[in-house]
Amino acid sequence: MQENEILRVEHLTKTFKLPLKQQKLEGGVKIKTAVDDLSFSSFKGEIFGLLGPNGAGKTTTLRILATLIKPDSGDAFIDGVSAVNNPYGVRGKIGFLTSELRLEDFFTPDYLFDFFSELHGVPHDLRNERKRSLFARFGIDKFAEVKLANLSTGMKQKVSIVISIVHDPDFIIFDEPTNGLDVLTAKTVTDYLSELRADGKSIILSTHIFSLAEKLCDRVGVIIDGKLAALDTLSALTAEKNLEDKFFDLYSQAKGERA
Amino acid sequence: MNTILAIIKKEFRRFFCDRRMIFTTLLMPGLLIYVVYTAMGAITQSVAEQSPTPVVYVQNMPESLASALESALDVREQTVSDNEAKERIAGGEIDALIIFPENFDDLTVGTDVPEVSIYYNSTETSSATAYSTVSAILQSYEQSIANVFNVNAQQGEIYDLADSRSASMYVLSTVVPMVLIMLMLSGCIAVVLESIAGEKERGTIATLLVTPIKRSHLAIGKILSLSVIAVLSGISSFLGLILSLPNLMSGTGVEFSLAAYGALDYLGLFLVVISTVLVFVSLLAIVSAYAKSTKEANGLIAPVMILAMVCTLCSMFITSPSVGFFFIPVLNSSLCIAALMAGTFVVVPFVITMCVNIVCAALLSVLLGVMFNSEKIMFNR
Ligand SMILES: Nc1ncnc2c1ncn2[C@@H]1O[C@H](COP(=O)(O)OP(=O)(O)OP(=O)(O)O)[C@@H](O)[C@H]1O
Ligand SMILES: [Mg+2]
């Protein structure tokens, strides 16, 4: 294990059972391999980007890291803690954001912040201080007492982001964090992620937006059909051409190998 | 411990800050029962008051029976043929045609057995009443002339020694277990489905699952808070029931005196209600957690409802239950409530019931915690 390694993913594999009708469509194939023997590491203080087309297995990988689901085989270690064997240990260390995790429509951002702080055991004074600064940062203070049901998609996404980091985690897992956000809000989010990195936090995010990855990520893993197609620093990957063209190369290469 | 409290507080806030929820689960059940039962009571009473004296034709009215029949029935002059009279009975215009043999009174003295014919229509209420009234009068007359012995013939003597207190207790002991258990169940269904199947469907429970709270704490927090709400809903229904029972029974002449029960009876009832609600809530929580959606959960609870119904029905027929019955959840509660309402409370079955219910709820909440941990169950959309 390297000195400043914060995440180590080892031979992660995850399959899903296909519904019967789909099995027939695919000629008797019973399972879908969403993540296929994936291994990589990320390091303290960097933003690691998981890049891939729709259905590549990005969300599935991040759900395993966040201990929401268990891999069929392999393991992921966050700060040395196994996601498979010690999920409780991992949950305290991470902040996880994905569209699947919703907040109750009935409550206000202010209440939800307090509630999740309590679940994470954040002391009251620290909580209030954090709430003030995060709400100001994301402009949530303007609708802190409005029920979530009455907020727009982007406002909800901002609240979700803030709620996912109420406990100031050292390792942040963001699945498509700028989904549904306008350019202004998206910029707030990316700026904030850069700030977190400057504070020494480690971040892994998934995206299919290449410009976002180019702007933000230190290192990038490209996954196609659940397999790692490339893993390198952003500068090495974009040495010859931009990330998008590089991705097309990787994609035709991966598909060509399989055909 | 803190996380359990946090979960409980959240559930309470979700419930008590929502006026619609309070209205539909706390106020409406009690109000609805009160209004419906009071209305039913008013209807039965007015039906009892309004029912008109049956109109009958009597041929060869014997002197010995004239006064009895004429006071109970509206005896009219028969102006039509027998066949036409029968048609009128079938059509409901006239209620009965009673044909005595000529000189009926002479015949009863001798050894002959005279025959009386009563034509009536059993599908018409007042005709049926006419028939039963006439047969009753005839029977008592027959007994009085044979006069082998008299039963309860002393005028003015009260033979039924049951006071109104135990009469109302008897009625309550048959009505309350069934109604109360089904009301508790429906209260539990309303809150549990929304809070567990609903949260799962909307993806809000998944957000809790990535926090470092223990699954068992989440399960306990949910079950405790939902039980409190369900108990409140049960109390609302119970109040509606108890307050409306005097109105419902006003036509039957049974006096209701809730004062028949002491503080201990009410305490016992309350404890049984709480332990039963815990069982219901944890059972329904399991079903809701298993279901993919609220809709599916609604379908899956049908067997639970049927089982509860069967248990309450059984308890109506088990008059002297053996101790073994008190080891069966729901049935035991139903039997306990019946015993409390009938004033035949015994300590041992009550204690068994409490223990069985609490152990049962505890085991089910452990199971719920395990289910919260299972990705197959929590993410099986
Ligand atoms: N619960 C599930 N049951 C069956 N198949 C699943 C399940 N979850 C994911 N999959 C499949 O696994 C594959 C990877 O899905 P995943 O959500 O990880 O993709 P993704 O890379 O996040 O894509 P996107 O960019 O569209 O979000 C897809 O083919 C998907 O159909
Ligand atoms: Mg995804």
XYZ file of C-alpha atoms and ligand atoms in Angstrom:
672
model
C 0.000 0.000 0.000
C 1.313 3.342 -1.032
C 1.946 6.040 1.514
C -0.935 8.387 0.741
C -3.392 5.953 -0.777
C -6.939 6.604 0.446
C -8.928 4.265 -1.788
C -7.890 0.877 -3.052
C -10.287 -1.059 -5.243
C -9.330 -4.697 -5.698
C -10.823 -6.919 -8.384
C -14.306 -5.612 -7.852
C -16.996 -7.609 -9.629
C -20.736 -7.127 -9.443
C -23.401 -8.969 -11.393
C -27.142 -8.538 -11.492
C -29.658 -11.214 -12.317
C -31.536 -10.299 -15.447
C -35.321 -10.483 -15.506
C -36.638 -13.572 -17.337
C -37.862 -11.659 -20.381
C -34.528 -9.927 -20.788
C -32.791 -13.309 -20.453
C -34.757 -14.528 -23.476
C -33.865 -11.400 -25.423
C -30.198 -11.988 -24.757
C -30.331 -15.636 -25.789
C -30.324 -17.295 -22.383
C -27.728 -15.057 -20.712
C -28.852 -15.029 -17.075
C -26.699 -12.323 -15.551
C -25.486 -8.851 -16.390
C -21.952 -8.076 -15.294
C -22.159 -4.430 -14.297
C -18.644 -4.206 -12.856
C -16.040 -6.592 -14.188
C -12.835 -7.190 -12.208
C -12.177 -3.528 -11.551
C -8.982 -2.459 -9.745
C -7.637 1.020 -9.128
C -6.447 3.335 -6.391
C -6.871 6.965 -5.553
C -4.766 9.153 -3.323
C -5.193 11.650 -0.558
C -5.948 15.161 -1.709
C -6.831 14.312 -5.274
C -9.982 14.323 -7.340
C -10.342 11.023 -9.102
C -12.728 10.921 -12.047
C -14.579 7.797 -13.080
C -15.444 8.356 -16.691
C -17.606 6.216 -18.890
C -20.640 6.012 -21.146
C -24.156 5.297 -19.911
C -24.454 1.899 -18.313
C -20.690 1.476 -17.967
C -20.965 0.635 -14.289
C -19.939 3.935 -12.701
C -22.879 4.228 -10.345
C -22.661 0.551 -9.449
C -18.987 0.945 -8.528
C -19.694 3.985 -6.369
C -22.615 2.225 -4.655
C -20.231 -0.564 -3.687
C -17.720 1.959 -2.328
C -20.501 3.558 -0.316
C -21.483 0.112 1.081
C -25.012 0.381 -0.269
C -24.510 -2.894 -2.127
C -21.991 -5.675 -1.769
C -19.714 -6.881 -4.583
C -19.868 -10.501 -5.770
C -16.123 -10.649 -5.313
C -13.237 -8.304 -4.657
C -13.182 -5.529 -2.091
C -12.681 -1.816 -1.719
C -10.685 -0.249 1.091
C -11.311 3.309 2.119
C -8.552 4.633 4.319
C -7.718 0.976 4.944
C -11.265 0.017 6.006
C -12.918 -2.774 4.060
C -16.283 -1.912 2.505
C -17.188 -5.593 2.554
C -16.179 -6.517 6.086
C -16.629 -3.248 7.936
C -19.353 -1.245 6.218
C -20.151 0.713 9.411
C -16.553 1.852 9.567
C -16.691 3.043 5.985
C -20.009 4.880 6.342
C -18.601 7.197 8.974
C -15.723 8.203 6.720
C -17.530 8.955 3.504
C -20.014 11.392 2.043
C -22.042 9.854 -0.761
C -24.176 11.588 -3.330
C -26.181 9.822 -6.007
C -29.557 10.401 -7.575
C -30.918 7.254 -5.944
C -30.638 8.768 -2.470
C -33.578 11.062 -1.883
C -34.540 13.383 0.902
C -38.030 13.491 2.338
C -40.144 16.061 0.552
C -41.959 17.009 3.711
C -38.959 18.528 5.490
C -37.034 21.755 5.091
C -33.290 21.929 4.258
C -32.658 23.383 7.692
C -34.320 20.478 9.491
C -32.714 17.847 7.264
C -29.282 19.291 7.967
C -29.914 18.999 11.707
C -31.364 15.514 11.383
C -28.483 14.072 9.404
C -25.976 15.831 11.645
C -27.567 14.042 14.552
C -27.352 10.663 12.792
C -23.673 11.339 12.228
C -23.193 12.474 15.808
C -22.060 16.008 14.960
C -22.035 18.266 18.061
C -24.572 21.122 17.982
C -22.256 24.117 17.872
C -20.134 22.570 15.141
C -23.292 21.703 13.252
C -24.630 25.253 13.391
C -21.360 26.695 12.225
C -21.152 24.235 9.332
C -24.747 24.815 8.408
C -24.240 28.573 8.250
C -21.203 28.375 6.027
C -22.489 25.619 3.711
C -25.913 27.212 3.320
C -24.310 30.540 2.500
C -21.893 28.890 0.104
C -24.638 27.195 -1.910
C -27.257 29.894 -1.482
C -29.493 27.543 0.450
C -30.066 30.180 3.140
C -32.572 31.758 0.750
C -34.846 28.718 0.970
C -33.698 27.045 4.175
C -37.221 26.913 5.597
C -39.049 25.853 2.433
C -40.208 22.257 2.205
C -38.209 20.211 -0.261
C -41.390 19.416 -2.168
C -41.530 23.062 -3.188
C -37.934 23.363 -4.405
C -36.705 23.087 -7.974
C -34.566 20.165 -9.167
C -31.371 22.203 -8.935
C -32.213 23.501 -5.461
C -32.854 19.932 -4.309
C -29.544 18.809 -5.788
C -27.759 21.545 -3.847
C -29.464 20.440 -0.641
C -28.516 16.816 -1.367
C -24.888 17.814 -1.834
C -24.813 19.728 1.431
C -26.600 16.965 3.346
C -24.140 14.366 2.074
C -21.257 16.214 3.733
C -22.839 17.329 7.043
C -20.198 15.318 8.898
C -17.280 16.844 7.005
C -16.032 13.493 5.632
C -12.482 13.043 4.424
C -13.524 10.926 1.478
C -16.254 12.136 -0.818
C -18.049 10.011 -3.393
C -20.101 12.057 -5.846
C -22.073 10.413 -8.627
C -22.751 12.963 -11.381
C -22.749 15.911 -8.964
C -23.645 18.511 -11.592
C -26.618 16.619 -12.988
C -29.576 18.926 -13.427
C -27.670 22.039 -12.437
C -27.383 25.202 -14.532
C -23.897 26.462 -15.423
C -23.830 28.904 -12.527
C -24.727 26.332 -9.910
C -22.526 23.725 -11.564
C -19.664 26.168 -11.226
C -20.446 26.659 -7.541
C -20.213 22.899 -7.122
C -16.988 22.436 -9.071
C -15.392 25.390 -7.313
C -16.391 23.909 -4.008
C -14.891 20.540 -4.941
C -11.613 22.276 -5.818
C -11.740 23.995 -2.447
C -12.285 20.699 -0.668
C -9.292 19.291 -2.454
C -7.255 22.281 -1.329
C -8.388 21.458 2.217
C -6.882 18.016 1.815
C -10.092 16.062 1.179
C -10.110 13.214 -1.294
C -12.844 12.974 -3.880
C -13.996 10.400 -6.366
C -16.636 11.480 -8.815
C -18.289 9.881 -11.775
C -19.287 11.761 -14.868
C -19.795 11.453 -18.571
C -19.127 15.156 -19.059
C -15.579 15.376 -20.401
C -15.165 19.075 -19.881
C -15.951 18.612 -16.205
C -13.357 15.877 -15.902
C -10.773 17.976 -17.745
C -11.396 20.946 -15.506
C -11.481 19.138 -12.197
C -9.825 15.743 -12.092
C -6.233 14.949 -11.218
C -6.472 11.361 -12.329
C -9.037 9.590 -14.438
C -10.213 6.013 -14.808
C -12.193 5.268 -17.926
C -14.589 2.373 -17.612
C -16.369 0.750 -20.489
C -18.715 -2.192 -19.960
C -17.610 -2.535 -16.358
C -13.936 -2.878 -17.247
C -11.165 -0.377 -16.758
C -10.141 0.818 -20.212
C -7.586 3.400 -19.070
C -6.186 4.704 -15.814
C -3.794 7.613 -15.698
C -3.282 11.195 -14.713
C -5.342 13.675 -16.643
C -2.232 15.268 -18.137
C -0.950 11.923 -19.424
C -4.322 11.011 -20.926
C -4.699 14.358 -22.646
C -1.104 14.620 -23.782
C -1.852 14.079 -27.492
C -5.504 14.973 -27.896
C -8.373 16.167 -25.795
C -10.167 13.801 -23.454
C -13.194 13.339 -25.681
C -11.147 12.165 -28.676
C -9.058 9.995 -26.412
C -12.269 8.452 -25.127
C -13.495 7.639 -28.643
C -10.186 5.865 -29.295
C -10.497 3.880 -26.102
C -14.094 3.059 -26.857
C -13.519 1.713 -30.364
C -10.488 -0.157 -29.053
C -12.522 -1.781 -26.273
C -15.384 -2.656 -28.587
C -12.963 -3.915 -31.238
C -11.277 -6.256 -28.799
C -14.571 -7.698 -27.757
C -15.929 -8.164 -31.284
C -29.391 5.387 21.659
C -29.145 8.938 20.340
C -29.794 7.746 16.824
C -32.922 5.879 17.927
C -34.140 9.125 19.494
C -33.277 11.067 16.362
C -35.274 8.621 14.232
C -38.219 8.778 16.618
C -38.166 12.574 16.657
C -38.068 12.666 12.894
C -41.045 10.311 12.569
C -43.023 12.371 15.090
C -42.198 15.567 13.286
C -43.212 14.021 10.003
C -46.534 13.054 11.550
C -47.458 15.759 14.008
C -46.485 18.682 11.794
C -48.668 17.407 9.010
C -52.255 18.524 9.490
C -53.563 16.158 6.853
C -51.911 13.183 8.539
C -53.292 14.172 11.916
C -56.724 14.545 10.458
C -56.765 11.280 8.520
C -55.188 9.052 11.157
C -56.132 10.662 14.457
C -59.367 12.582 14.120
C -61.164 10.885 11.286
C -61.318 7.272 12.545
C -62.868 8.221 15.876
C -65.161 10.798 14.357
C -66.257 8.443 11.616
C -67.056 5.645 14.018
C -68.948 7.998 16.303
C -71.027 9.425 13.487
C -71.722 6.077 11.814
C -72.664 4.268 15.015
C -74.800 7.133 16.266
C -76.585 7.256 12.942
C -77.096 3.481 13.022
C -78.526 3.751 16.522
C -80.871 6.534 15.458
C -82.077 4.490 12.502
C -82.736 1.307 14.480
C -84.548 3.325 17.104
C -86.781 5.094 14.640
C -87.486 1.785 12.896
C -88.453 0.271 16.243
C -90.745 3.210 17.033
C -92.322 3.502 13.647
C -93.114 -0.133 12.986
C -96.933 -0.083 12.550
C -99.360 -2.517 14.169
C -99.892 -5.414 11.778
C -103.258 -5.415 10.022
C -105.020 -8.774 10.120
C -108.299 -10.447 9.226
C -109.675 -12.818 11.811
C -112.433 -15.315 11.093
C -114.541 -16.682 13.954
C -112.773 -14.648 16.591
C -112.998 -16.683 19.830
C -114.103 -14.700 22.858
C -111.283 -16.007 24.992
C -108.641 -14.517 22.708
C -110.390 -11.419 21.419
C -108.903 -8.963 23.861
C -105.352 -10.294 23.554
C -105.404 -10.294 19.758
C -107.137 -6.950 19.433
C -104.671 -5.217 21.703
C -101.659 -6.556 19.800
C -102.979 -6.345 16.263
C -105.147 -4.140 14.109
C -108.068 -6.519 13.484
C -110.146 -5.483 10.465
C -113.421 -6.637 9.058
C -112.819 -9.124 6.252
C -114.689 -7.740 3.261
C -113.177 -9.936 0.568
C -113.021 -13.635 -0.229
C -110.334 -15.822 1.383
C -108.421 -16.126 -1.871
C -108.385 -12.404 -2.397
C -107.247 -11.944 1.204
C -104.346 -14.320 0.590
C -103.392 -12.371 -2.510
C -103.429 -9.194 -0.480
C -101.110 -10.834 2.068
C -98.762 -11.916 -0.692
C -98.896 -8.357 -2.054
C -98.198 -6.880 1.371
C -101.415 -4.868 1.750
C -102.700 -7.027 4.608
C -100.391 -8.763 7.085
C -102.167 -11.950 8.052
C -105.355 -13.959 7.783
C -106.228 -15.978 10.872
C -108.892 -18.612 10.593
C -110.298 -20.096 13.770
C -112.742 -22.972 13.588
C -116.294 -22.024 14.580
C -116.918 -22.402 18.343
C -113.169 -22.650 19.001
C -113.779 -22.073 22.708
C -116.107 -25.085 22.973
C -113.686 -27.283 21.130
C -110.796 -26.479 23.458
C -112.762 -27.744 26.411
C -113.388 -31.125 24.808
C -110.952 -33.742 23.591
C -110.890 -32.572 19.995
C -107.819 -30.725 18.793
C -109.021 -27.662 16.912
C -106.921 -26.313 14.095
C -105.999 -22.652 13.595
C -104.597 -21.420 10.287
C -102.449 -18.331 10.026
C -101.696 -17.136 6.512
C -98.768 -14.730 6.377
C -95.876 -13.581 4.267
C -92.453 -14.172 5.815
C -90.743 -11.703 3.488
C -92.754 -8.804 4.927
C -91.513 -7.637 8.299
C -94.873 -6.672 9.745
C -96.484 -9.847 8.440
C -93.782 -11.912 10.096
C -94.374 -9.924 13.266
C -98.088 -10.645 13.023
C -97.363 -14.340 12.674
C -95.018 -14.515 15.632
C -97.346 -12.413 17.777
C -100.328 -14.625 17.046
C -98.399 -17.845 17.584
C -97.050 -16.528 20.850
C -100.537 -15.610 22.052
C -101.872 -18.996 20.997
C -99.053 -20.860 22.648
C -99.430 -19.135 25.963
C -103.186 -19.681 25.773
C -102.630 -23.353 25.067
C -100.329 -23.587 28.077
C -102.762 -21.747 30.300
C -105.605 -24.166 29.570
C -103.450 -27.239 29.984
C -101.822 -25.597 33.006
C -99.463 -28.303 34.166
C -97.213 -25.743 35.779
C -96.451 -22.025 35.556
C -93.156 -20.440 34.751
C -92.462 -16.866 35.687
C -96.114 -16.016 35.807
C -96.054 -13.604 38.752
C -96.964 -10.127 37.555
C -94.630 -7.377 38.591
C -91.877 -9.755 39.673
C -88.409 -9.201 38.087
C -87.047 -12.587 37.119
C -84.041 -11.494 35.039
C -81.574 -10.693 37.761
C -78.825 -9.466 35.478
C -78.417 -5.795 36.284
C -77.889 -3.358 33.478
C -74.253 -3.156 34.500
C -73.404 -6.758 33.634
C -75.694 -6.720 30.622
C -73.719 -3.883 29.118
C -70.503 -5.619 30.129
C -71.612 -8.689 28.236
C -72.378 -6.722 25.107
C -69.063 -4.906 25.368
C -67.114 -8.125 25.823
C -68.428 -9.478 22.547
C -68.273 -6.268 20.530
C -65.132 -4.533 21.744
C -62.386 -7.141 21.062
C -63.314 -7.516 17.417
C -63.876 -3.838 16.714
C -60.907 -2.648 18.737
C -58.456 -5.087 17.148
C -59.575 -4.317 13.641
C -59.439 -0.580 14.362
C -55.924 -0.910 15.772
C -54.898 -2.890 12.725
C -56.227 -0.316 10.303
C -54.518 2.466 12.251
C -51.227 0.564 12.072
C -51.621 -0.112 8.378
C -52.125 3.571 7.628
C -48.943 4.708 9.371
C -46.613 1.766 8.702
C -47.207 1.453 4.988
C -46.601 5.133 4.458
C -43.511 5.258 6.612
C -41.733 2.091 5.488
C -42.987 0.968 2.084
C -43.464 4.624 1.125
C -39.978 5.665 2.202
C -38.464 2.694 0.448
C -40.350 3.454 -2.720
C -39.313 7.115 -2.653
C -35.653 6.261 -1.952
C -35.494 8.214 1.305
C -34.652 5.177 3.414
C -31.564 4.541 1.263
C -30.256 7.941 2.363
C -30.444 6.762 5.968
C -28.694 3.523 5.066
C -25.462 5.272 3.991
C -25.153 7.020 7.337
C -23.300 5.113 10.064
C -26.474 4.403 12.066
C -27.093 0.811 13.103
C -29.814 -0.935 11.133
C -31.263 -2.222 14.371
C -31.539 1.355 15.663
C -33.387 2.375 12.553
C -35.740 -0.594 12.979
C -36.360 0.105 16.657
C -36.811 3.831 16.102
C -39.315 3.251 13.351
C -41.285 0.614 15.243
C -41.472 2.609 18.471
C -42.491 5.876 16.874
C -45.012 4.282 14.553
C -46.452 2.328 17.471
C -47.058 5.519 19.429
C -48.869 7.045 16.480
C -50.843 3.864 15.914
C -51.821 3.738 19.594
C -53.074 7.318 19.356
C -55.070 6.376 16.305
C -56.391 3.343 18.194
C -57.397 5.526 21.154
C -59.240 7.844 18.816
C -61.176 4.930 17.339
C -61.793 3.489 20.777
C -63.181 6.756 22.103
C -65.406 7.029 19.071
C -66.641 3.501 19.700
C -67.188 3.851 23.445
C -68.892 7.231 23.192
C -71.191 6.084 20.429
C -72.150 2.699 21.925
C -74.891 4.163 24.155
C -76.343 5.832 21.047
C -75.973 2.667 18.995
C -77.712 0.529 21.601
C -80.369 3.082 22.512
C -83.001 1.053 20.646
C -82.221 -2.185 22.449
C -82.900 -1.099 25.995
C -79.448 -2.057 27.293
C -78.197 0.689 29.590
C -74.527 1.499 29.153
C -72.515 2.228 32.184
C -68.798 2.536 31.537
C -68.450 3.283 35.208
C -68.635 -0.480 35.595
C -64.919 -0.530 34.836
C -62.293 0.609 37.256
C -58.966 2.278 36.646
C -57.232 -1.112 36.682
C -59.456 -2.402 33.889
C -58.602 0.593 31.758
C -54.915 0.224 32.557
C -55.055 -3.445 31.565
C -56.849 -2.567 28.369
C -54.287 0.098 27.582
C -51.389 -2.313 28.111
C -52.989 -4.933 25.902
C -53.571 -2.317 23.223
C -49.941 -1.188 23.343
C -48.512 -4.688 23.177
C -50.832 -5.594 20.326
C -49.959 -2.470 18.395
C -46.266 -3.337 18.774
C -46.941 -6.737 17.242
C -48.999 -5.275 14.421
C -46.546 -2.486 13.662
C -43.522 -4.772 13.570
C -45.348 -7.356 11.476
C -46.592 -4.760 9.016
C -43.140 -3.157 8.966
C -41.676 -6.470 7.785
C -44.300 -6.777 5.074
C -43.766 -3.148 4.014
C -39.997 -3.498 3.952
C -40.330 -6.587 1.799
C -42.728 -4.996 -0.695
C -41.346 -3.132 -3.696
C -43.925 -0.378 -3.433
C -46.754 0.873 -1.268
C -49.156 -0.642 -3.746
C -47.583 -4.073 -3.440
C -47.524 -3.724 0.344
C -51.232 -3.032 0.275
C -51.765 -6.326 -1.484
C -49.434 -8.250 0.803
C -51.180 -7.166 4.002
C -54.444 -8.871 3.019
C -53.369 -12.171 4.651
C -52.405 -10.290 7.823
C -55.853 -8.738 7.962
C -57.558 -12.072 7.399
C -55.491 -13.721 10.138
C -56.343 -10.940 12.574
C -60.011 -11.250 11.689
C -59.931 -15.027 12.216
C -58.267 -14.546 15.602
C -60.893 -12.075 16.794
C -63.707 -14.273 15.506
C -62.244 -17.305 17.277
C -62.077 -15.373 20.507
C -65.832 -14.829 20.311
C -66.443 -18.575 20.433
C -63.807 -19.508 22.972
C -65.741 -18.865 26.164
C -63.377 -20.496 28.647
C -59.956 -20.358 26.993
C -57.144 -22.643 28.097
C -53.775 -21.073 28.874
C -52.338 -22.309 25.563
C -54.440 -19.847 23.584
C -52.631 -16.951 25.208
C -49.411 -17.925 23.477
C -50.893 -17.009 20.112
C -50.446 -13.298 19.347
C -53.571 -11.314 18.432
C -55.820 -14.170 19.604
C -54.407 -13.630 23.095
C -55.052 -9.894 22.917
C -58.568 -10.480 21.721
C -59.240 -12.917 24.583
C -57.708 -10.516 27.103
C -59.850 -7.627 25.921
C -62.949 -9.815 26.073
C -62.080 -10.903 29.632
C -61.441 -7.319 30.706
C -64.715 -6.117 29.257
C -66.646 -9.014 30.754
C -65.114 -8.392 34.163
C -63.547 -11.864 34.258
C -59.941 -10.701 34.254
C -57.288 -13.232 35.332
C -53.662 -12.291 35.935
C -51.707 -15.249 34.509
C -53.111 -15.177 30.948
C -52.681 -11.418 30.932
C -49.018 -11.667 31.878
C -48.463 -14.396 29.284
C -50.098 -12.200 26.658
C -47.907 -9.233 27.466
C -44.731 -11.322 27.402
C -45.620 -13.169 24.217
C -46.514 -9.954 22.402
C -43.421 -8.093 23.490
C -41.082 -10.983 22.660
C -42.834 -11.346 19.323
C -42.419 -7.642 18.514
C -38.769 -7.746 19.590
C -38.007 -10.719 17.342
C -39.776 -9.080 14.427
C -37.822 -5.855 14.900
C -34.563 -7.819 14.872
C -35.738 -9.344 11.607
C -36.545 -5.865 10.290
C -32.996 -4.756 11.108
C -31.639 -7.723 9.173
C -33.876 -6.846 6.249
C -32.637 -3.239 6.262
C -29.173 -4.723 5.842
C -30.088 -6.803 2.832
C -29.431 -5.169 -0.508
C -31.749 -7.718 -2.185
C -34.648 -6.512 -0.077
C -33.900 -2.810 0.154
C -32.972 -2.280 -3.504
C -35.237 -4.740 -5.270
C -37.176 -2.292 -7.388
N -30.313 -3.343 -9.658
C -29.949 -3.682 -10.896
N -30.490 -4.762 -11.489
C -30.126 -5.121 -12.728
N -29.231 -4.469 -13.475
C -28.645 -3.382 -12.942
C -28.984 -2.925 -11.633
N -28.252 -1.819 -11.373
C -27.515 -1.597 -12.471
N -27.733 -2.529 -13.421
C -27.077 -2.612 -14.732
O -25.704 -2.441 -14.559
C -25.157 -1.661 -15.615
C -24.364 -0.520 -15.051
O -25.252 0.421 -14.456
P -24.752 1.767 -13.785
O -25.935 2.423 -13.187
O -23.633 1.434 -12.882
O -24.255 2.599 -15.016
P -23.616 4.065 -15.041
O -22.224 3.910 -15.522
O -23.827 4.746 -13.759
O -24.473 4.740 -16.203
P -25.067 6.240 -16.293
O -24.001 7.084 -16.877
O -26.183 6.072 -17.269
O -25.492 6.642 -14.962
C -26.324 -1.248 -16.481
O -26.351 -2.087 -17.606
C -27.525 -1.494 -15.642
O -28.586 -1.907 -16.435
Mg -24.989 6.374 -13.107
